[in-house]
Coordinates of C-alpha atoms in Angstrom, one line a residue:
M49 CA 36.0 -139.5 151.1
K50 CA 37.9 -142.4 152.6
V51 CA 40.0 -142.8 155.7
L52 CA 43.2 -144.6 154.9
T53 CA 46.0 -145.8 157.1
I54 CA 49.2 -143.9 156.4
K55 CA 50.9 -147.2 155.6
Q56 CA 48.5 -147.7 152.6
I57 CA 49.8 -144.5 151.0
T58 CA 53.0 -144.1 149.0
V59 CA 54.6 -141.0 147.6
G60 CA 55.2 -141.2 143.9
Y61 CA 56.0 -138.3 141.5
H62 CA 55.3 -134.9 143.0
P63 CA 56.3 -131.5 141.6
R64 CA 57.2 -130.1 145.0
R65 CA 61.0 -130.4 145.7
E66 CA 61.2 -128.1 148.7
I67 CA 59.0 -128.4 151.8
S68 CA 58.8 -125.3 154.0
G69 CA 56.5 -124.2 156.8
K70 CA 55.9 -127.7 158.1
D71 CA 56.3 -126.7 161.8
E72 CA 53.7 -124.0 161.5
L73 CA 51.3 -126.5 159.8
K74 CA 51.8 -129.0 162.6
R75 CA 50.8 -126.4 165.2
S76 CA 47.7 -125.6 163.1
I77 CA 46.7 -129.3 162.8
E78 CA 47.2 -129.8 166.6
K79 CA 44.9 -126.9 167.3
D80 CA 42.2 -127.2 164.6
G81 CA 42.7 -130.6 163.0
L82 CA 43.2 -131.4 159.3
R83 CA 41.2 -128.8 157.4
E84 CA 41.7 -130.4 154.0
P85 CA 42.0 -134.1 153.1
V86 CA 44.9 -135.3 151.0
T87 CA 44.3 -136.5 147.4
V88 CA 45.4 -139.9 146.2
R89 CA 44.9 -142.3 143.3
R90 CA 44.5 -146.1 143.5
D91 CA 47.5 -148.1 142.4
G92 CA 46.8 -151.9 142.7
N93 CA 46.2 -152.7 146.3
G94 CA 47.5 -149.4 147.5
Y95 CA 47.3 -145.6 146.9
V96 CA 49.7 -143.0 145.6
L97 CA 49.7 -139.5 146.8
I98 CA 48.6 -136.8 144.3
D99 CA 48.3 -133.7 146.5
G100 CA 49.0 -133.0 150.2
L101 CA 52.6 -134.0 150.6
R102 CA 53.3 -131.4 153.3
R103 CA 50.1 -132.4 155.2
L104 CA 51.0 -136.1 155.0
Q105 CA 54.5 -135.5 156.4
A106 CA 53.1 -133.3 159.2
I107 CA 50.6 -135.8 160.5
Q108 CA 53.2 -138.6 160.3
E109 CA 55.5 -136.6 162.6
L110 CA 52.5 -135.9 164.9
G111 CA 52.0 -139.7 165.2
W112 CA 48.8 -140.1 163.3
T113 CA 48.1 -143.5 161.8
E114 CA 45.1 -142.6 159.6
V115 CA 44.3 -139.7 157.3
P116 CA 41.1 -138.6 155.5
C117 CA 41.6 -138.9 151.7
I118 CA 39.9 -138.1 148.4
A119 CA 40.6 -141.0 146.1
L120 CA 40.5 -140.4 142.3
D121 CA 40.5 -142.7 139.4
A122 CA 43.6 -141.4 137.5
N123 CA 46.8 -142.8 135.9
E124 CA 50.3 -141.4 136.8
K125 CA 50.4 -139.1 133.8
E126 CA 47.0 -137.5 134.7
A127 CA 47.9 -137.4 138.4
A128 CA 51.1 -135.5 137.6
H129 CA 49.2 -132.7 135.9
L130 CA 46.5 -132.7 138.6
S131 CA 49.2 -132.3 141.3
W132 CA 50.7 -129.3 139.5
S133 CA 47.2 -127.8 139.1
R134 CA 46.4 -128.1 142.8
N135 CA 49.8 -126.6 143.9
T136 CA 49.5 -123.6 141.6
E137 CA 46.0 -122.6 142.4
E138 CA 45.6 -118.9 143.1
Y139 CA 45.3 -119.2 146.8
R140 CA 48.2 -121.7 147.2
K141 CA 51.0 -121.1 144.7
N142 CA 53.3 -123.6 146.3
L143 CA 55.7 -124.1 143.5
N144 CA 58.7 -121.8 143.0
P145 CA 60.1 -121.1 139.5
M146 CA 62.7 -123.9 139.6
E147 CA 60.1 -126.5 140.8
E148 CA 57.9 -125.4 137.8
A149 CA 60.9 -125.9 135.5
Y150 CA 61.7 -129.3 136.8
H151 CA 58.0 -130.3 136.6
L152 CA 57.9 -129.2 132.9
Q153 CA 60.9 -131.3 132.2
A154 CA 59.3 -134.3 133.9
M155 CA 56.1 -133.7 131.9
Q156 CA 58.1 -133.9 128.7
D157 CA 60.7 -136.6 129.5
R158 CA 58.8 -138.8 131.9
F159 CA 55.2 -138.5 130.8
G160 CA 55.6 -137.7 127.1
Y161 CA 53.8 -134.4 126.8
S162 CA 54.7 -132.1 123.9
V163 CA 55.1 -128.4 124.3
K164 CA 51.9 -127.9 122.3
E165 CA 50.0 -130.1 124.8
L166 CA 51.5 -128.3 127.8
V167 CA 50.3 -125.0 126.4
E168 CA 46.8 -126.5 125.8
L169 CA 46.8 -127.7 129.4
G170 CA 47.4 -124.2 130.7
Y171 CA 51.1 -124.3 131.6
A172 CA 51.7 -121.1 129.5
S173 CA 49.9 -118.9 127.0
H174 CA 52.7 -119.4 124.4
H175 CA 55.2 -122.1 123.7
Q176 CA 58.2 -119.7 124.1
T177 CA 57.2 -119.3 127.8
I178 CA 57.6 -123.1 128.2
Y179 CA 61.1 -122.9 126.6
N180 CA 62.0 -119.9 128.9
K181 CA 61.0 -121.8 132.0
L182 CA 62.9 -124.9 130.9
S183 CA 66.0 -122.7 130.2
L184 CA 66.4 -122.1 133.9
L185 CA 67.6 -125.7 134.2
S186 CA 70.8 -124.8 132.3
L187 CA 71.8 -122.4 135.1
P188 CA 74.5 -123.4 137.6
E189 CA 73.1 -125.0 140.8
S190 CA 74.1 -122.0 142.8
V191 CA 72.1 -119.7 140.6
Q192 CA 69.1 -122.1 140.6
Q193 CA 69.1 -121.8 144.4
E194 CA 68.9 -118.1 144.2
V195 CA 65.9 -118.3 141.7
S196 CA 64.2 -120.8 144.0
A197 CA 64.6 -118.4 147.0
G198 CA 63.3 -115.5 145.0
R199 CA 66.5 -113.5 145.1
I200 CA 66.7 -113.6 141.3
L201 CA 63.7 -113.0 139.2
P202 CA 62.8 -115.7 136.7
S203 CA 62.9 -113.2 133.9
A204 CA 66.5 -112.4 134.8
G205 CA 67.2 -116.1 134.9
Y206 CA 65.9 -116.5 131.4
Q207 CA 68.5 -113.9 130.2
L208 CA 71.3 -115.6 132.1
A209 CA 70.4 -118.9 130.6
K210 CA 71.4 -117.6 127.2
L211 CA 75.0 -117.9 128.4
N212 CA 74.6 -121.6 129.0
D213 CA 78.2 -122.4 127.9
Q214 CA 79.6 -120.0 130.5
P215 CA 78.5 -121.1 134.0
E216 CA 81.1 -118.9 135.7
V217 CA 79.8 -115.8 134.0
Q218 CA 76.2 -116.8 134.9
A219 CA 77.2 -117.1 138.5
K220 CA 79.1 -113.7 138.5
L221 CA 76.2 -111.9 136.9
A222 CA 73.8 -113.5 139.4
E223 CA 76.0 -112.4 142.3
E224 CA 76.1 -108.9 140.9
D225 CA 72.3 -108.9 140.5
I226 CA 71.9 -109.9 144.2
S227 CA 74.5 -107.5 145.5
R228 CA 72.7 -104.6 143.8
R229 CA 69.3 -105.8 145.1
R230 CA 68.1 -107.0 141.7
L231 CA 69.2 -105.3 138.6
S232 CA 66.4 -104.7 136.2
T233 CA 65.8 -107.5 133.7
R234 CA 66.5 -104.9 131.0
N235 CA 70.0 -104.4 132.5
I236 CA 70.7 -108.1 132.7
K237 CA 69.4 -108.5 129.1
H238 CA 71.7 -105.6 127.9
K239 CA 74.8 -107.2 129.6
V240 CA 74.1 -110.6 128.2
R241 CA 73.7 -109.1 124.7
E242 CA 77.0 -107.3 125.0
I243 CA 78.7 -110.5 126.1
R244 CA 77.3 -112.5 123.2
Q245 CA 78.2 -109.8 120.7
A246 CA 81.8 -109.7 122.0
Q247 CA 82.0 -113.4 121.6
K248 CA 80.8 -113.2 118.1
R249 CA 83.4 -110.6 117.2
Q250 CA 86.1 -112.7 118.9
E251 CA 85.1 -115.7 116.7
E252 CA 85.1 -113.5 113.6
N253 CA 88.6 -112.1 114.5
P254 CA 90.7 -115.0 115.6
A255 CA 93.6 -114.5 118.0
L256 CA 96.9 -113.4 116.5
D257 CA 99.0 -116.3 115.2
I258 CA 102.4 -115.7 116.7
P259 CA 105.0 -116.5 114.1
K260 CA 107.3 -119.4 115.0
G261 CA 111.1 -119.2 114.9
E262 CA 114.1 -119.6 117.0
I263 CA 112.5 -117.3 119.5
P264 CA 108.7 -117.4 118.8
G265 CA 107.2 -113.9 118.7
V266 CA 110.6 -112.1 118.8
F267 CA 111.8 -110.3 115.7
F268 CA 115.3 -109.0 115.3
K269 CA 114.6 -106.0 113.1
D270 CA 113.8 -102.3 113.2
S271 CA 110.3 -101.8 114.7
R272 CA 109.6 -99.0 112.3
D273 CA 108.4 -101.8 110.2
M274 CA 106.1 -104.3 112.1
S275 CA 104.5 -105.7 109.0
E276 CA 104.3 -109.1 110.7
L277 CA 101.4 -107.7 112.8
A278 CA 98.0 -107.0 111.4
D279 CA 96.0 -103.8 112.1
S280 CA 94.3 -103.9 115.5
S281 CA 96.0 -107.1 116.6
V282 CA 97.8 -105.9 119.8
H283 CA 96.1 -105.0 123.1
L284 CA 98.9 -103.5 125.2
V285 CA 102.1 -101.8 124.1
L286 CA 104.5 -101.8 127.0
T287 CA 107.9 -100.3 126.3
S288 CA 110.7 -98.0 127.3
P289 CA 112.1 -96.2 124.3
P290 CA 115.8 -95.3 124.1
Y291 CA 116.5 -92.2 126.2
Y292 CA 119.2 -90.7 124.0
V293 CA 121.8 -90.6 126.7
G294 CA 124.7 -92.0 124.7
L295 CA 124.2 -95.7 125.1
E296 CA 125.6 -98.0 122.4
Y297 CA 122.4 -98.5 120.5
E298 CA 121.9 -94.7 120.2
K299 CA 125.4 -93.5 119.2
D300 CA 124.7 -93.7 115.4
L301 CA 121.7 -91.4 115.5
S302 CA 121.6 -87.6 115.7
F303 CA 118.9 -86.2 118.1
E304 CA 116.7 -85.3 115.1
E305 CA 117.1 -88.8 113.7
H306 CA 116.3 -90.2 117.2
Q307 CA 113.0 -88.3 117.3
A308 CA 112.1 -89.3 113.7
M309 CA 112.7 -93.0 114.7
L310 CA 110.4 -92.7 117.7
Q311 CA 107.7 -91.1 115.5
A312 CA 107.9 -93.9 113.0
V313 CA 107.8 -96.7 115.7
F314 CA 104.8 -95.2 117.5
A315 CA 102.9 -94.7 114.3
E316 CA 103.3 -98.5 113.8
C317 CA 102.2 -99.1 117.4
A318 CA 99.1 -97.0 116.9
R319 CA 98.3 -99.1 113.7
V320 CA 98.6 -102.5 115.4
L321 CA 96.8 -101.4 118.6
V322 CA 93.1 -102.3 119.0
P323 CA 90.6 -99.5 119.7
G324 CA 90.5 -99.0 123.4
G325 CA 94.0 -100.5 123.7
V326 CA 96.7 -99.1 126.0
V327 CA 100.2 -97.8 125.5
F328 CA 102.2 -98.0 128.8
L329 CA 105.2 -95.8 128.3
N330 CA 108.3 -95.7 130.6
F331 CA 110.5 -92.7 129.7
G332 CA 112.8 -90.2 131.3
D333 CA 113.9 -86.7 130.5
I334 CA 117.3 -86.2 128.8
H335 CA 119.5 -85.0 131.7
N336 CA 122.7 -84.8 129.7
Y337 CA 121.1 -82.7 126.9
G338 CA 123.5 -79.9 127.8
S339 CA 126.4 -81.8 126.1
R340 CA 124.9 -80.4 122.9
N341 CA 125.6 -76.9 124.1
G342 CA 129.2 -77.1 125.1
G343 CA 128.6 -79.2 128.3
A344 CA 126.5 -76.6 130.3
P345 CA 123.9 -78.4 132.4
E346 CA 120.6 -78.6 130.7
V347 CA 117.6 -81.0 131.0
L348 CA 115.3 -81.6 128.0
P349 CA 111.8 -82.7 129.2
M350 CA 110.3 -85.4 126.9
G351 CA 106.7 -85.6 128.2
G352 CA 105.4 -83.0 125.7
F353 CA 107.1 -84.7 122.8
Y354 CA 105.5 -88.1 123.6
N355 CA 102.1 -86.5 124.3
D356 CA 102.0 -84.6 121.0
L357 CA 103.2 -87.6 119.1
L358 CA 100.7 -90.1 120.4
R359 CA 97.7 -87.6 120.3
K360 CA 98.3 -87.4 116.5
H361 CA 97.4 -91.1 116.4
G362 CA 94.3 -91.0 118.5
L363 CA 96.0 -91.9 121.8
R364 CA 95.1 -89.8 124.8
L365 CA 97.0 -89.5 128.0
T366 CA 94.8 -90.8 130.8
D367 CA 97.1 -91.6 133.7
T368 CA 100.6 -90.5 134.9
L369 CA 102.7 -92.3 137.4
I370 CA 106.2 -91.9 138.8
W371 CA 108.6 -94.7 139.1
E372 CA 110.7 -94.1 142.2
K373 CA 113.9 -96.0 142.0
N374 CA 116.4 -96.8 144.7
L375 CA 119.0 -94.1 145.6
N376 CA 122.1 -95.2 143.8
W377 CA 124.5 -92.6 144.9
D378 CA 127.6 -94.4 143.6
S379 CA 126.5 -94.4 140.0
C380 CA 125.7 -90.7 139.8
Q381 CA 128.8 -88.4 139.8
Q382 CA 126.9 -85.1 139.4
V383 CA 125.4 -85.3 142.9
M384 CA 128.4 -86.4 144.9
Y385 CA 129.3 -84.0 147.7
S386 CA 132.5 -82.1 147.0
G387 CA 134.1 -79.0 148.4
R388 CA 134.7 -78.0 144.8
C389 CA 131.0 -77.6 144.1
P390 CA 129.9 -73.9 144.5
H391 CA 126.9 -73.2 146.7
T392 CA 123.6 -73.1 144.7
S393 CA 125.2 -75.2 142.0
Y394 CA 124.1 -78.5 143.5
R395 CA 122.4 -81.0 141.1
T396 CA 119.5 -83.3 142.3
L397 CA 119.7 -87.0 142.2
N398 CA 117.7 -88.4 139.3
N399 CA 116.1 -91.4 140.9
S400 CA 112.7 -91.3 139.2
E401 CA 111.2 -91.8 135.8
Y402 CA 107.8 -91.4 134.2
L403 CA 105.2 -94.1 133.6
W404 CA 102.5 -92.7 131.3
V405 CA 99.3 -94.4 130.2
F406 CA 97.8 -93.6 126.8
R407 CA 94.5 -95.1 125.6
K408 CA 93.5 -95.4 121.9
D409 CA 90.2 -93.9 120.9
G410 CA 87.4 -96.4 120.6
K411 CA 85.7 -99.0 122.8
R412 CA 87.1 -102.4 123.5
E413 CA 84.6 -105.1 124.4
V414 CA 85.7 -108.3 126.0
P415 CA 83.7 -111.4 127.1
L416 CA 82.6 -111.1 130.7
D417 CA 84.3 -114.3 131.7
L418 CA 87.6 -112.8 130.6
E419 CA 86.7 -109.6 132.5
Y420 CA 86.1 -111.5 135.8
E421 CA 89.1 -113.8 135.2
S422 CA 91.5 -110.9 134.7
R423 CA 90.1 -108.4 137.2
L424 CA 92.3 -107.2 140.1
T425 CA 91.3 -108.1 143.7
K426 CA 90.7 -105.2 146.0
E427 CA 94.0 -105.8 147.7
E428 CA 95.8 -105.8 144.3
W429 CA 94.0 -102.6 143.3
K430 CA 95.1 -100.9 146.5
E431 CA 98.7 -101.8 145.7
L432 CA 98.7 -100.6 142.1
V433 CA 96.6 -97.4 142.0
P434 CA 98.9 -95.1 144.0
G435 CA 100.6 -92.6 141.6
V436 CA 104.1 -93.5 142.8
W437 CA 105.5 -97.0 142.2
K438 CA 108.5 -97.7 144.4
I439 CA 110.4 -100.4 142.6
R440 CA 114.1 -101.1 142.8
S441 CA 116.0 -100.8 139.5
V442 CA 117.8 -103.8 138.1
P443 CA 121.0 -104.0 140.2
S444 CA 123.3 -105.4 137.5
Q445 CA 123.1 -104.1 133.9
D446 CA 126.0 -106.3 132.6
K447 CA 124.0 -108.1 129.9
H448 CA 122.1 -105.0 128.7
P449 CA 122.6 -101.4 129.7
A450 CA 119.0 -100.5 130.3
Q451 CA 116.9 -103.4 131.7
F452 CA 113.4 -103.2 133.0
P453 CA 112.7 -104.5 136.5
E454 CA 110.3 -107.4 136.2
A455 CA 108.1 -106.0 139.0
L456 CA 107.4 -102.9 137.0
V457 CA 106.3 -104.9 133.9
E458 CA 104.3 -107.3 136.1
R459 CA 102.3 -104.4 137.6
A460 CA 101.6 -102.8 134.2
V461 CA 100.5 -106.1 132.5
R462 CA 98.2 -107.1 135.4
M463 CA 96.6 -103.6 135.5
F464 CA 96.2 -102.8 131.8
S465 CA 95.7 -106.1 130.0
Y466 CA 93.4 -109.1 130.0
K467 CA 94.6 -112.7 130.2
G468 CA 95.2 -113.9 126.6
D469 CA 96.0 -110.4 125.4
V470 CA 98.8 -109.6 123.0
V471 CA 101.5 -107.5 124.7
L472 CA 104.0 -105.8 122.4
D473 CA 107.4 -104.2 123.2
P474 CA 108.9 -102.5 120.1
F475 CA 112.1 -101.9 122.0
L476 CA 112.6 -105.3 123.6
G477 CA 116.1 -105.0 124.9
S478 CA 116.8 -108.0 127.1
G479 CA 113.3 -109.5 126.7
T480 CA 111.8 -108.7 130.1
T481 CA 108.4 -107.6 128.7
V482 CA 108.0 -110.8 126.8
K483 CA 109.1 -113.0 129.7
V484 CA 106.7 -111.4 132.2
A485 CA 103.8 -111.1 129.8
R486 CA 103.9 -114.9 129.0
A487 CA 104.3 -115.8 132.7
L488 CA 101.0 -113.9 133.4
G489 CA 99.1 -115.7 130.6
R490 CA 99.5 -113.1 127.9
N491 CA 101.1 -113.4 124.5
G492 CA 104.3 -111.5 124.5
I493 CA 105.8 -110.1 121.3
G494 CA 108.9 -108.0 120.8
Y495 CA 111.1 -106.3 118.3
E496 CA 114.9 -105.8 118.9
R497 CA 117.1 -104.1 116.4
M498 CA 120.4 -105.3 117.8
E499 CA 120.9 -109.0 117.3
K500 CA 123.8 -109.0 119.8
Y501 CA 121.1 -109.2 122.5
K502 CA 119.7 -112.4 121.1
P503 CA 121.6 -114.7 123.6
V504 CA 120.4 -112.5 126.4
I505 CA 116.8 -112.7 125.3
M506 CA 117.1 -116.5 124.8
E507 CA 118.6 -116.9 128.3
K508 CA 115.8 -114.8 129.9
L509 CA 113.1 -116.7 128.1
G510 CA 114.7 -120.1 129.0
I511 CA 115.4 -121.0 125.4
E512 CA 118.5 -123.1 125.0
S513 CA 120.7 -122.7 121.9
P514 CA 124.2 -123.5 120.9
E515 CA 124.7 -119.8 120.5
T516 CA 123.8 -119.0 124.1
R517 CA 126.9 -117.8 125.8
P518 CA 127.9 -115.1 128.4
F519 CA 127.4 -111.6 127.2
S520 CA 131.0 -110.4 127.6
A521 CA 133.4 -111.5 124.9
A522 CA 135.9 -114.2 125.7
P523 CA 139.6 -113.2 126.0
E524 CA 140.5 -114.7 122.6
Q525 CA 137.8 -112.6 121.0
S526 CA 139.0 -109.3 122.4
K527 CA 141.0 -108.4 119.4
A528 CA 137.9 -108.2 117.3
S529 CA 135.9 -106.4 119.9
S530 CA 134.5 -102.8 119.6
P531 CA 135.9 -99.8 121.4
V532 CA 133.0 -100.0 123.8
D533 CA 133.8 -103.6 124.6
D534 CA 137.5 -102.6 125.2
V535 CA 136.3 -99.9 127.6
V536 CA 134.1 -102.4 129.6
N537 CA 136.9 -105.0 129.7
R538 CA 139.5 -102.4 130.8
V539 CA 137.3 -101.0 133.6
N540 CA 136.4 -104.5 134.8
D541 CA 140.1 -105.4 134.9
L542 CA 141.0 -102.3 136.8
V543 CA 138.3 -102.8 139.4
K544 CA 139.3 -106.5 139.8
A545 CA 142.9 -105.5 140.3
L546 CA 142.1 -102.9 142.8
R547 CA 140.0 -105.3 144.8
Q548 CA 142.8 -107.9 144.8
K549 CA 145.0 -105.2 146.4
G550 CA 142.5 -104.7 149.2
R551 CA 141.2 -101.4 148.0
D552 CA 137.6 -100.4 148.6
T553 CA 136.3 -99.9 145.1
R554 CA 133.1 -98.3 146.4
K555 CA 135.2 -95.2 147.1
I556 CA 136.1 -94.7 143.4
Q557 CA 134.6 -91.4 142.4
A558 CA 135.3 -91.8 138.7
I559 CA 137.3 -93.8 136.2
T560 CA 138.8 -91.8 133.3
I561 CA 140.1 -93.6 130.2
P562 CA 142.2 -91.5 127.9
Y563 CA 141.1 -92.2 124.3
S564 CA 143.9 -92.7 121.8
S565 CA 143.6 -90.5 118.7
L566 CA 146.0 -92.8 116.8
D567 CA 144.2 -96.1 116.7
H568 CA 140.9 -95.0 118.2
R569 CA 141.3 -97.4 121.1
P570 CA 141.1 -96.6 124.8
A571 CA 144.4 -96.4 126.8
E572 CA 144.9 -97.6 130.3
P573 CA 142.2 -96.4 132.8
I574 CA 142.9 -94.1 135.7
A575 CA 140.9 -94.3 138.9
V576 CA 140.0 -91.2 140.8
W577 CA 139.3 -91.8 144.5
H578 CA 137.4 -89.9 147.2
D579 CA 138.1 -90.9 150.8
D580 CA 136.2 -88.2 152.7
E581 CA 132.7 -89.8 152.3
D582 CA 131.0 -92.2 154.6
D583 CA 130.2 -95.2 152.3
G584 CA 128.2 -97.1 154.9
G585 CA 125.1 -98.8 153.4
R586 CA 126.0 -98.2 149.8
E587 CA 125.8 -101.0 147.3
N588 CA 128.5 -102.2 144.9
A589 CA 127.7 -100.5 141.7
S590 CA 128.3 -101.4 138.1
C591 CA 130.1 -98.9 135.9
E592 CA 128.2 -96.3 134.0
L593 CA 130.1 -94.9 131.0
H594 CA 129.7 -91.6 129.2
W595 CA 131.4 -90.6 126.0
H596 CA 133.1 -87.2 125.8
A597 CA 135.3 -85.7 123.1
D598 CA 138.6 -87.1 124.2
S599 CA 137.8 -89.6 127.0
V600 CA 135.4 -92.0 128.4
V601 CA 134.2 -91.3 132.0
G602 CA 132.4 -93.8 134.2
G603 CA 131.1 -93.8 137.7
C604 CA 131.3 -97.0 139.6

């Protein structure tokens, strides 16, 4: 044993990276002295520390100038192994798992030991254990700190290291492990295996190649044939089918043909939907169904039809929501208060629709990084899980008679799809679903049968085209317009003329347009007023037209 001055000793390579308990050691040394000398090796005219780093630091802080030492004849490579041996003795075990990993890396990279030599020196009983310990170095720094502190077991760290190309996923799983007070290594292993299998499947099934065109991903054709889409290539179907209430795109179909069309479209939707995928369906009951029976009031519920239809294709109803719309009194004639309405004959205001969620049989597996990236926050979850969604309807339907509010689509996309998913709307209409889906990082695809809405869709998606123009026909085109176009133009002209005369058009109860049986063109419109109502707080409303046998009636 030698007594050396502290200035003679330098600190070279040492496996310890974290020094703890030094204050306690200082108190022990002050009371009982240094119980164990430090170990050094000669290096030229000086000495390099092999073992006793914490003791050396403690006596320096206590003001000692000399220290008892055991001097060994060893080179740096031998000293590195000796230092590890001393610090991992049964009664000491000073090195944490990360310090061991960094030491193994140094033994290979700095001192040239092979894995075989490390096993022979006693670092592990098998070479795979060496590789496992080294794998901890691929973990994010935040996870390494948790392993060092003992909050994550090394065996769990070995499993996390298999996701070395996904540091965010490693961090999330580590956080989950800590929050649950250590998941078993078996559970971590199972989760990692699922993630890797999902990745492999994703590589084997590349993402859908959205066809290019004037409007990429939008097809102007009947969605009963979606042959452009492969089986199991869509993750979310989000749509609002035609309601069969007499709108222009429904007038050529009988009710039976309407139902047959829906059956064919949703058969295609089921084909292209992935196992575990979702159909988010917005629909309403047919409130004017009584017009089929001579005009007597009758409502036809549609929920049973859709439930039976989708169940045939392995889609099960899992959630039901109500879309509560704003109270638009002006556009609903049947609920207007009138002395002519007999008591008990009142009709309720239809200001709600259904939002039903169907899930396809089967399990959908996604990479955990996508799960974490797409997951709702707790605040978002609180906003979306209530069974009633209060969302204002689109105030102006001038470019398409049945437009989705973007807020409704946004909620559904965020809640029932992952980022990067393919979102399909087989009844695209004005293009809202595609617009919102793409804005939220999804791939929006849509089918629209009526090409007249192409300019509307292009405008909504921000696509410029020489064909892009206002929806309503220009005056010089009116001669070639359809009867419906003539009705819209005549109603708009009437409302404009009345406003110019200073009349309050909000008090129009109805507009009746006699329909000419000679040339099948609408004649001049007639406005029916009601002046006994308080119109305070009501909004200007667009005209809602309904076809009858000999006239067109609209509420404004």
